[in-house]
Amino acid sequence: MAQADGGYWEDGRRKGADHFQKEKLEYLSEEAVFRRNAFILITTMIDLSNQTPQDTSVLVDEVLHSLFFLGVINSPPFSPRSLLDDDDEILDYLKIEYPLPFQLYLTQLPRRSPFSCLLDMVASLYGQENEDQIKDKLKIILHQMKEGTNFQILFSSTSVGLAERPPPLSASTSLNELYYSLHGHSLRDGMASATLGVVPSPLKVPLRPCSVPRAGHSRMDSRRYRTLLNTRRS
């Protein structure tokens, strides 16, 4: 399943998109785009985490927290189960391997946007000195997320600003510029600047910035996860 450039998906197409695919010339609904791209990003992050030489599970924690939070404040709201294509096996597995995001997304603000986590993960895989490889990998992932969409919108426009748009990936973009574009503002700043179109769902507990220390956990048993995802492909 895991390959450095293709991951669990092949030929620039992801099975997670198949469930939401429409006719070639039609755009997906914003709700379908949000769910599909969240699923693509989650599975991509886990694939990449299984390939990095160091333990990058904290980045998976962060992207799950960020996406689950964006899902619950979206209109209509999406549960973590919905963002995982309603797959109970994968949901249960992630609850065991990455419990913290499930505990935090309703009560604490995530630290940053999903793309910020993705950039750090790709840089961890290839090394920050390999800028061309990093940008090429990001382009592959973003191309998958743009299929069937308005290319400027990767998540629902009713969600929070920083998660909507892809990072700049022109040939002249340096890695430093890319880092600044994603790390220069926090997700909380994006929420503060969000205006019309954001219709948050009511939360039972007041949100506060995430300050819980990240408890390191060992690299997950990727064989079981791969078995689950390979079963989805058959």
XYZ file of C-alpha atoms in Angstrom:
234
model
C 0.000 0.000 0.000
C 2.606 2.575 1.072
C 4.805 3.981 -1.668
C 6.879 7.161 -1.394
C 5.111 8.910 -4.281
C 1.796 7.106 -4.583
C 0.921 5.971 -1.074
C -2.181 3.882 -0.808
C -3.589 5.474 -3.949
C -2.356 4.964 -7.543
C -2.264 6.951 -10.813
C -3.276 10.240 -9.212
C -6.685 8.892 -8.221
C -7.865 7.957 -4.761
C -10.480 5.409 -3.936
C -11.800 7.833 -1.329
C -12.838 10.056 -4.232
C -14.702 7.284 -6.060
C -17.591 7.306 -3.613
C -18.170 10.992 -4.344
C -17.307 11.042 -8.087
C -19.733 12.603 -10.576
C -19.588 13.087 -14.336
C -16.225 14.324 -15.553
C -17.294 17.882 -16.378
C -19.393 18.413 -13.258
C -18.191 19.932 -10.013
C -18.718 18.091 -6.766
C -20.883 19.707 -4.127
C -19.000 21.550 -1.397
C -20.097 18.941 1.134
C -18.692 16.127 -1.016
C -15.456 18.040 -1.581
C -14.993 18.553 2.145
C -15.553 14.896 3.001
C -13.494 13.521 0.136
C -10.527 15.820 0.681
C -10.515 15.267 4.432
C -10.395 11.518 3.788
C -7.603 11.948 1.225
C -5.584 14.082 3.618
C -6.046 11.740 6.580
C -5.042 8.605 4.684
C -2.157 10.415 2.975
C -0.794 11.657 6.287
C -0.904 8.167 7.774
C 0.746 6.675 4.686
C 3.538 9.241 4.852
C 3.945 8.849 8.607
C 4.585 5.146 8.082
C 7.442 6.014 5.713
C 9.305 8.711 7.654
C 12.515 7.668 9.433
C 11.397 9.418 12.627
C 8.165 9.126 14.574
C 5.808 11.674 13.010
C 2.627 10.438 14.661
C 2.203 13.830 16.361
C 1.563 15.334 12.917
C -1.206 12.798 12.361
C -2.655 13.799 15.736
C -2.612 17.426 14.656
C -4.178 16.930 11.242
C -6.949 14.766 12.716
C -7.649 17.386 15.390
C -7.735 20.153 12.775
C -9.981 18.284 10.326
C -12.368 17.009 12.999
C -12.700 20.557 14.327
C -13.314 21.998 10.857
C -15.876 19.275 10.286
C -17.886 20.002 13.405
C -18.079 23.764 12.758
C -18.934 23.300 9.100
C -22.490 23.819 7.886
C -23.712 21.156 7.655
C -21.474 19.653 10.340
C -19.506 16.467 9.736
C -18.619 13.942 12.418
C -15.227 12.180 12.427
C -17.035 9.054 11.201
C -18.436 10.977 8.248
C -14.989 12.308 7.332
C -13.719 8.720 7.317
C -16.319 7.738 4.696
C -18.499 6.174 7.423
C -15.997 3.346 7.834
C -16.399 2.035 11.393
C -13.303 -0.174 11.231
C -10.999 2.706 10.343
C -12.748 4.950 12.880
C -12.275 2.428 15.688
C -8.677 1.846 14.685
C -7.811 5.541 14.697
C -9.511 5.990 18.075
C -7.081 3.432 19.464
C -3.948 4.679 17.702
C -4.691 8.416 17.846
C -7.082 8.994 20.772
C -6.114 12.614 21.496
C -7.840 14.286 18.508
C -11.102 12.547 19.412
C -10.800 13.937 22.943
C -9.955 17.511 21.902
C -11.813 18.493 18.758
C -15.036 19.543 20.551
C -13.351 21.502 23.335
C -10.017 22.886 22.125
C -8.883 24.835 19.080
C -6.387 23.061 16.845
C -2.913 24.526 16.619
C -2.847 25.032 12.849
C -4.351 24.240 9.471
C -4.345 20.786 7.821
C -1.985 21.920 5.046
C 0.531 23.101 7.619
C 0.635 19.562 9.021
C 0.951 18.129 5.511
C 3.921 20.353 4.693
C 5.757 19.283 7.841
C 5.051 15.630 7.097
C 6.368 15.825 3.523
C 9.438 17.761 4.690
C 10.056 15.074 7.330
C 9.909 12.384 4.653
C 12.221 13.976 2.093
C 14.316 16.330 4.240
C 13.965 20.112 4.209
C 16.968 20.460 1.909
C 15.127 18.637 -0.912
C 12.782 21.449 -1.913
C 11.961 20.124 -5.376
C 10.889 16.729 -4.019
C 8.760 18.384 -1.368
C 6.978 20.628 -3.860
C 6.511 17.806 -6.365
C 4.912 15.593 -3.712
C 2.627 18.394 -2.563
C 1.568 19.027 -6.160
C 0.602 15.355 -6.559
C -1.526 15.447 -3.416
C -3.166 18.759 -4.310
C -3.923 17.515 -7.822
C -5.839 14.604 -6.297
C -7.788 16.988 -4.091
C -8.685 19.320 -6.969
C -10.400 16.687 -9.109
C -14.030 17.541 -9.703
C -13.779 20.867 -7.880
C -13.313 24.560 -8.405
C -9.523 24.423 -8.270
C -9.314 27.254 -5.740
C -11.481 25.496 -3.149
C -10.212 22.312 -1.532
C -12.530 22.387 1.455
C -16.029 23.752 1.874
C -16.297 27.530 1.626
C -18.562 27.395 4.665
C -15.614 26.208 6.710
C -12.767 28.220 8.176
C -10.597 30.290 5.845
C -7.129 28.784 6.096
C -8.283 25.277 5.278
C -10.021 26.281 2.059
C -7.248 27.173 -0.327
C -4.124 25.353 -1.521
C -0.677 26.707 -0.669
C 1.272 28.519 -3.428
C 3.297 25.964 -5.383
C 4.714 27.796 -8.391
C 8.162 26.895 -9.673
C 9.543 30.097 -8.148
C 8.103 29.463 -4.686
C 10.857 28.778 -2.176
C 10.391 26.404 0.724
C 10.761 29.340 3.108
C 7.890 31.144 1.370
C 5.801 27.992 1.473
C 6.447 27.585 5.192
C 5.502 31.202 5.844
C 2.305 30.907 3.824
C 1.198 27.978 5.983
C 2.839 28.698 9.332
C 2.717 32.500 9.336
C -0.845 32.545 10.662
C -2.493 30.194 13.084
C -5.812 28.485 12.505
C -7.150 30.657 15.300
C -6.175 33.778 13.305
C -8.045 32.344 10.340
C -11.113 31.843 12.479
C -10.917 35.402 13.761
C -10.826 36.764 10.199
C -13.563 34.496 8.849
C -16.714 36.404 7.933
C -19.821 35.525 5.965
C -20.522 31.951 5.014
C -19.282 30.389 8.235
C -22.207 28.903 10.109
C -20.733 27.113 13.115
C -22.624 24.304 14.728
C -23.366 24.861 18.426
C -20.726 23.367 20.719
C -21.563 22.207 24.200
C -18.243 23.262 25.731
C -16.417 26.612 25.277
C -13.410 26.239 22.990
C -9.948 27.131 24.219
C -6.522 26.967 22.573
C -4.968 23.543 22.646
C -2.284 23.394 25.320
C -2.308 19.720 26.252
C 1.192 18.232 25.926
C 1.496 15.763 23.095
C 2.135 12.365 24.604
C 4.433 10.544 22.212
C 3.273 7.126 21.162
C 5.036 4.479 19.164
C 4.667 4.146 15.418
C 1.381 2.442 14.759
C 1.059 -1.093 13.503
C 0.766 -0.147 9.850
C 0.055 -3.719 8.756
C -3.405 -3.673 10.311
C -4.175 -0.254 8.865
C -3.039 -1.367 5.414
C -5.234 -4.428 5.684
C -8.239 -2.217 6.415
C -7.541 0.092 3.499
C -6.706 -2.703 1.089
C -10.035 -4.303 1.968
C -11.708 -1.057 0.877
C -9.992 -1.303 -2.506
C -11.176 -4.819 -3.290
